[in-house]
Amino acid sequence: MTTIGFIGLGIMGRPMAEHLIAGGHTLHASSHHKAVAPDLVAKGVTVHPTPKAVAAASEIVVLMLPDTPQVEEVLFATNGVALGLSKGSIVVDMSSISPMATKEFAAKIEAGGSHYLDAPVSGGEVGAKAASLTIMVGGPEETFAKVKPLFELMGKNITLVGGNGDGQTTKVANQIIVALTIEAVAEALLFASKAGADPAKVRQALMGGFASSKILEIHGERMVKRTFNPGFRIGLHQKDLNLALQSARAIGVSLPNTATAQELFNACVAHGGKDWDHSAMVRALEIMANHEVA
């Protein structure tokens, strides 16, 4: 049994934490931003007033937060996690944040005598609830080995990619591929529909060929059926593509199609779509074509 601090009990973090509890581990949480749900307290989660107090009570501290500024605040602000860590403690950041900032955060934590893994996830709320997340890990192999049994309670495809920051780099790469594939599926189905073909049957035909993909299967169906209730919100994917474009600028790499996908997301947000599912990128293309996939 491991004593775990878990900060960030939101849409993703809450089911992940519940899997750790079901695995027999003791959990500590913080109420510094918002109250911990009573049913989690009933399951044995101990609530502390600050991240520092959570860290002081825990062997491993897991973060599942929205973006880089929130992670930095929780780690290093007054009463932050870094001030409560003991020598040999481990910080596991499962948020999706800047790879460059991650390297800086890891260096600070390691300098204090503790250890750091960046371990962003893919799979969304469905994967979090099903404990089937893909987990991309950056950090020392010895630290990874200690935390891997916890990862196995939350995910299925768990890979140590390399050193600190490499997990976040992998997640950014994942989000580039997902966004560009959504854009390709959206263009294809829009083209087919406007040309007079049945997009549902076109999708069905393409599922049997080289163009087949999970995104054609799942998001293509969303586009045809107009079901844009979020599994993964456009606003969150925007954030991830911002990380991609900022990192690319810093290392001198051009990502032209990533920039285009971001502009399509921006157009969706301008039409009130920040909380649409990211498959709704198709709606930006539909506006330009004056035609809906249907």
Short mmCIF file of C-alpha atoms in Angstrom, two decimals:
data_model
loop_
_atom_site.label_atom_id
_atom_site.label_comp_id
_atom_site.label_asym_id
_atom_site.label_seq_id
_atom_site.Cartn_x
_atom_site.Cartn_y
_atom_site.Cartn_z
CA MET A 1 0.00 0.00 0.00
CA THR A 2 1.30 3.43 -0.98
CA THR A 3 0.35 6.79 0.51
CA ILE A 4 -0.57 8.98 -2.45
CA GLY A 5 -1.37 12.67 -2.72
CA PHE A 6 -3.72 13.47 -5.60
CA ILE A 7 -4.23 17.09 -6.65
CA GLY A 8 -6.72 17.73 -9.45
CA LEU A 9 -9.86 15.68 -8.88
CA GLY A 10 -11.70 16.89 -11.97
CA ILE A 11 -13.27 15.09 -14.92
CA MET A 12 -10.13 13.03 -15.51
CA GLY A 13 -8.50 13.08 -12.09
CA ARG A 14 -11.46 11.87 -10.07
CA PRO A 15 -11.89 8.45 -11.77
CA MET A 16 -8.12 8.00 -11.83
CA ALA A 17 -8.00 8.61 -8.08
CA GLU A 18 -10.89 6.22 -7.53
CA HIS A 19 -8.93 3.45 -9.28
CA LEU A 20 -6.03 4.04 -6.91
CA ILE A 21 -8.38 3.80 -3.92
CA ALA A 22 -9.88 0.58 -5.32
CA GLY A 23 -6.32 -0.73 -5.62
CA GLY A 24 -5.91 -0.44 -1.86
CA HIS A 25 -3.89 2.75 -1.65
CA THR A 26 -4.36 5.61 0.80
CA LEU A 27 -5.17 8.96 -0.77
CA HIS A 28 -4.65 12.54 0.40
CA ALA A 29 -6.15 15.54 -1.41
CA SER A 30 -6.18 19.31 -1.14
CA SER A 31 -9.13 21.67 -0.74
CA HIS A 32 -7.09 24.78 -1.62
CA HIS A 33 -8.99 25.42 -4.89
CA LYS A 34 -12.32 23.69 -4.32
CA ALA A 35 -13.88 21.29 -1.85
CA VAL A 36 -13.23 17.57 -2.25
CA ALA A 37 -16.47 15.72 -3.04
CA PRO A 38 -18.09 14.18 0.07
CA ASP A 39 -18.31 10.74 -1.50
CA LEU A 40 -14.52 10.71 -1.99
CA VAL A 41 -14.09 11.60 1.67
CA ALA A 42 -16.47 8.74 2.47
CA LYS A 43 -14.16 6.43 0.48
CA GLY A 44 -11.30 7.39 2.79
CA VAL A 45 -9.63 10.37 1.09
CA THR A 46 -7.98 12.60 3.69
CA VAL A 47 -8.39 16.30 2.92
CA HIS A 48 -5.68 18.90 3.64
CA PRO A 49 -5.85 22.69 3.29
CA THR A 50 -2.78 23.09 1.06
CA PRO A 51 -0.68 21.20 -1.52
CA LYS A 52 2.26 21.45 0.89
CA ALA A 53 0.31 19.52 3.51
CA VAL A 54 -0.68 16.90 0.93
CA ALA A 55 2.96 16.42 -0.04
CA ALA A 56 4.06 16.16 3.59
CA ALA A 57 1.60 13.30 4.11
CA SER A 58 2.44 11.39 0.92
CA GLU A 59 5.13 9.21 -0.60
CA ILE A 60 3.99 10.00 -4.15
CA VAL A 61 2.14 13.13 -5.27
CA VAL A 62 0.08 12.93 -8.48
CA LEU A 63 -1.00 16.08 -10.31
CA MET A 64 -3.84 16.18 -12.86
CA LEU A 65 -4.29 19.88 -13.64
CA PRO A 66 -5.48 21.95 -16.63
CA ASP A 67 -2.29 23.63 -17.86
CA THR A 68 1.28 24.73 -17.18
CA PRO A 69 0.50 27.75 -14.93
CA GLN A 70 -1.65 25.64 -12.60
CA VAL A 71 1.06 22.99 -12.28
CA GLU A 72 3.69 25.63 -11.54
CA GLU A 73 1.46 27.21 -8.90
CA VAL A 74 0.66 23.93 -7.16
CA LEU A 75 4.31 22.92 -7.14
CA PHE A 76 6.13 26.12 -6.27
CA ALA A 77 3.79 28.80 -4.88
CA THR A 78 3.47 29.57 -1.18
CA ASN A 79 2.37 26.33 0.51
CA GLY A 80 3.15 24.44 -2.70
CA VAL A 81 4.02 20.78 -3.06
CA ALA A 82 7.79 21.40 -3.28
CA LEU A 83 7.84 22.76 0.27
CA GLY A 84 6.22 19.63 1.70
CA LEU A 85 8.22 16.93 -0.05
CA SER A 86 10.53 14.62 1.84
CA LYS A 87 13.81 13.34 0.43
CA GLY A 88 13.02 10.51 -1.95
CA SER A 89 9.40 11.53 -2.49
CA ILE A 90 8.09 11.35 -6.05
CA VAL A 91 6.06 13.91 -7.99
CA VAL A 92 4.09 12.48 -10.93
CA ASP A 93 2.59 15.14 -13.20
CA MET A 94 -0.13 13.53 -15.33
CA SER A 95 -1.34 16.88 -16.67
CA SER A 96 -0.70 17.86 -20.30
CA ILE A 97 1.65 20.83 -20.15
CA SER A 98 4.70 22.44 -21.77
CA PRO A 99 7.61 20.01 -22.33
CA MET A 100 10.08 22.87 -21.79
CA ALA A 101 8.50 23.94 -18.52
CA THR A 102 8.38 20.30 -17.43
CA LYS A 103 12.16 20.02 -17.70
CA GLU A 104 12.52 23.10 -15.50
CA PHE A 105 10.04 21.79 -12.91
CA ALA A 106 11.76 18.41 -12.81
CA ALA A 107 15.17 19.99 -12.28
CA LYS A 108 13.86 22.02 -9.33
CA ILE A 109 12.23 19.01 -7.70
CA GLU A 110 15.30 16.83 -8.24
CA ALA A 111 17.54 19.57 -6.80
CA GLY A 112 15.53 19.34 -3.58
CA GLY A 113 16.21 15.62 -3.21
CA SER A 114 12.94 14.30 -4.61
CA HIS A 115 12.10 12.69 -7.93
CA TYR A 116 9.89 13.66 -10.88
CA LEU A 117 8.00 11.92 -13.65
CA ASP A 118 5.95 13.58 -16.36
CA ALA A 119 3.21 11.14 -17.34
CA PRO A 120 0.50 12.74 -19.50
CA VAL A 121 -2.35 10.56 -20.67
CA SER A 122 -4.52 9.95 -23.71
CA GLY A 123 -7.94 8.38 -23.72
CA GLY A 124 -10.16 11.10 -22.32
CA GLU A 125 -12.88 10.75 -19.72
CA VAL A 126 -13.92 7.36 -21.11
CA GLY A 127 -10.39 6.01 -20.72
CA ALA A 128 -10.05 7.48 -17.25
CA LYS A 129 -13.25 5.78 -16.10
CA ALA A 130 -12.34 2.47 -17.74
CA ALA A 131 -8.73 2.53 -16.46
CA SER A 132 -7.62 2.13 -20.08
CA LEU A 133 -5.58 5.31 -20.50
CA THR A 134 -2.44 5.47 -22.59
CA ILE A 135 0.28 6.85 -20.32
CA MET A 136 3.43 8.44 -21.82
CA VAL A 137 6.18 8.76 -19.22
CA GLY A 138 9.35 10.82 -19.04
CA GLY A 139 11.87 10.44 -16.22
CA PRO A 140 14.43 8.12 -14.63
CA GLU A 141 13.88 4.40 -15.17
CA GLU A 142 14.27 3.61 -11.46
CA THR A 143 11.54 6.10 -10.53
CA PHE A 144 9.31 4.78 -13.30
CA ALA A 145 9.66 1.24 -11.96
CA LYS A 146 8.47 2.38 -8.53
CA VAL A 147 5.38 4.13 -9.91
CA LYS A 148 4.47 1.65 -12.66
CA PRO A 149 2.14 -0.43 -10.43
CA LEU A 150 0.08 2.73 -9.86
CA PHE A 151 0.03 3.50 -13.59
CA GLU A 152 -1.28 -0.03 -14.19
CA LEU A 153 -4.32 0.77 -12.05
CA MET A 154 -5.16 3.73 -14.30
CA GLY A 155 -4.08 2.68 -17.79
CA LYS A 156 -3.23 -0.10 -20.22
CA ASN A 157 -0.60 1.19 -22.65
CA ILE A 158 2.22 2.48 -20.42
CA THR A 159 5.52 3.50 -22.00
CA LEU A 160 8.67 5.04 -20.55
CA VAL A 161 9.63 7.22 -23.51
CA GLY A 162 12.82 8.81 -22.16
CA GLY A 163 13.94 11.51 -19.76
CA ASN A 164 11.94 14.28 -18.12
CA GLY A 165 9.96 16.23 -20.70
CA ASP A 166 9.82 13.37 -23.18
CA GLY A 167 6.44 12.22 -21.88
CA GLN A 168 5.00 15.68 -22.50
CA THR A 169 6.66 15.82 -25.93
CA THR A 170 4.99 12.52 -26.79
CA LYS A 171 1.60 13.84 -25.68
CA VAL A 172 2.03 16.93 -27.85
CA ALA A 173 2.91 14.68 -30.80
CA ASN A 174 -0.21 12.63 -30.08
CA GLN A 175 -2.38 15.73 -30.15
CA ILE A 176 -0.86 16.89 -33.43
CA ILE A 177 -1.72 13.56 -35.05
CA VAL A 178 -5.25 13.54 -33.61
CA ALA A 179 -6.02 17.11 -34.72
CA LEU A 180 -4.68 16.62 -38.24
CA THR A 181 -6.52 13.32 -38.63
CA ILE A 182 -9.78 14.94 -37.50
CA GLU A 183 -9.18 17.64 -40.10
CA ALA A 184 -8.54 15.03 -42.81
CA VAL A 185 -11.68 13.05 -41.96
CA ALA A 186 -13.73 16.25 -41.83
CA GLU A 187 -12.49 17.39 -45.26
CA ALA A 188 -13.12 13.95 -46.78
CA LEU A 189 -16.67 13.60 -45.47
CA LEU A 190 -17.52 17.20 -46.33
CA PHE A 191 -16.20 16.69 -49.86
CA ALA A 192 -18.19 13.48 -50.25
CA SER A 193 -21.37 15.01 -48.90
CA LYS A 194 -21.20 18.16 -51.05
CA ALA A 195 -20.47 16.00 -54.11
CA GLY A 196 -23.76 14.22 -53.50
CA ALA A 197 -22.60 10.95 -51.91
CA ASP A 198 -24.01 9.60 -48.66
CA PRO A 199 -21.29 10.43 -46.09
CA ALA A 200 -22.39 7.58 -43.79
CA LYS A 201 -21.89 5.05 -46.60
CA VAL A 202 -18.64 6.72 -47.68
CA ARG A 203 -17.36 6.39 -44.12
CA GLN A 204 -18.44 2.75 -44.01
CA ALA A 205 -16.59 2.02 -47.25
CA LEU A 206 -13.43 3.79 -46.09
CA MET A 207 -13.41 1.84 -42.83
CA GLY A 208 -12.42 -1.24 -44.86
CA GLY A 209 -9.40 0.33 -46.52
CA PHE A 210 -6.06 2.01 -45.87
CA ALA A 211 -7.81 5.23 -44.74
CA SER A 212 -9.36 3.42 -41.79
CA SER A 213 -8.61 4.86 -38.35
CA LYS A 214 -10.14 5.22 -34.90
CA ILE A 215 -10.89 8.83 -35.73
CA LEU A 216 -12.72 7.89 -38.94
CA GLU A 217 -14.61 5.26 -36.96
CA ILE A 218 -15.58 7.34 -33.91
CA HIS A 219 -15.34 10.98 -34.93
CA GLY A 220 -16.49 10.34 -38.47
CA GLU A 221 -19.67 8.90 -37.00
CA ARG A 222 -20.03 11.98 -34.79
CA MET A 223 -19.75 14.22 -37.85
CA VAL A 224 -22.40 12.27 -39.74
CA LYS A 225 -24.79 12.00 -36.79
CA ARG A 226 -24.11 15.58 -35.56
CA THR A 227 -23.32 14.40 -32.02
CA PHE A 228 -20.84 16.97 -30.75
CA ASN A 229 -21.38 16.60 -27.01
CA PRO A 230 -17.85 16.54 -25.66
CA GLY A 231 -15.67 13.57 -25.09
CA PHE A 232 -12.68 15.90 -25.47
CA ARG A 233 -13.42 19.61 -25.69
CA ILE A 234 -12.13 21.88 -28.43
CA GLY A 235 -10.86 24.31 -25.76
CA LEU A 236 -8.56 21.61 -24.37
CA HIS A 237 -7.28 20.59 -27.77
CA GLN A 238 -6.58 24.26 -28.52
CA LYS A 239 -4.42 24.34 -25.41
CA ASP A 240 -2.46 21.29 -26.57
CA LEU A 241 -1.89 22.70 -30.05
CA ASN A 242 -0.70 25.94 -28.47
CA LEU A 243 1.92 23.86 -26.65
CA ALA A 244 2.90 22.27 -29.96
CA LEU A 245 3.27 25.59 -31.77
CA GLN A 246 5.11 27.28 -28.89
CA SER A 247 7.54 24.36 -28.59
CA ALA A 248 8.04 24.23 -32.35
CA ARG A 249 8.85 27.94 -32.41
CA ALA A 250 11.40 27.46 -29.62
CA ILE A 251 13.24 24.65 -31.43
CA GLY A 252 12.94 26.14 -34.92
CA VAL A 253 10.48 23.69 -36.48
CA SER A 254 7.61 24.63 -38.82
CA LEU A 255 4.29 22.86 -38.22
CA PRO A 256 2.08 24.36 -40.95
CA ASN A 257 -0.78 21.88 -40.78
CA THR A 258 -0.88 22.04 -36.98
CA ALA A 259 -1.29 25.80 -37.33
CA THR A 260 -4.15 25.27 -39.79
CA ALA A 261 -5.89 22.87 -37.42
CA GLN A 262 -5.56 25.42 -34.65
CA GLU A 263 -7.13 28.10 -36.83
CA LEU A 264 -10.09 25.80 -37.51
CA PHE A 265 -10.50 25.26 -33.77
CA ASN A 266 -10.30 29.03 -33.32
CA ALA A 267 -13.13 29.46 -35.83
CA CYS A 268 -15.25 26.96 -33.91
CA VAL A 269 -14.64 28.85 -30.67
CA ALA A 270 -15.64 32.10 -32.39
CA HIS A 271 -18.98 30.45 -33.12
CA GLY A 272 -19.48 29.41 -29.49
CA GLY A 273 -17.84 26.01 -29.76
CA LYS A 274 -15.20 26.00 -27.02
CA ASP A 275 -17.04 23.17 -25.27
CA TRP A 276 -17.94 21.20 -28.40
CA ASP A 277 -16.21 17.87 -28.93
CA HIS A 278 -13.07 18.26 -31.02
CA SER A 279 -14.70 16.29 -33.84
CA ALA A 280 -16.77 19.45 -34.35
CA MET A 281 -13.78 20.95 -36.14
CA VAL A 282 -15.83 19.89 -39.17
CA ARG A 283 -18.22 22.75 -38.43
CA ALA A 284 -15.56 25.34 -39.29
CA LEU A 285 -15.09 23.68 -42.69
CA GLU A 286 -18.86 23.44 -43.14
CA ILE A 287 -19.25 27.19 -42.57
CA MET A 288 -16.72 27.89 -45.34
CA ALA A 289 -18.44 25.43 -47.67
CA ASN A 290 -21.98 26.54 -46.74
CA HIS A 291 -22.83 22.86 -46.45
CA GLU A 292 -23.27 20.39 -43.57
CA VAL A 293 -22.13 16.79 -43.56
CA ALA A 294 -25.39 14.87 -43.13
#
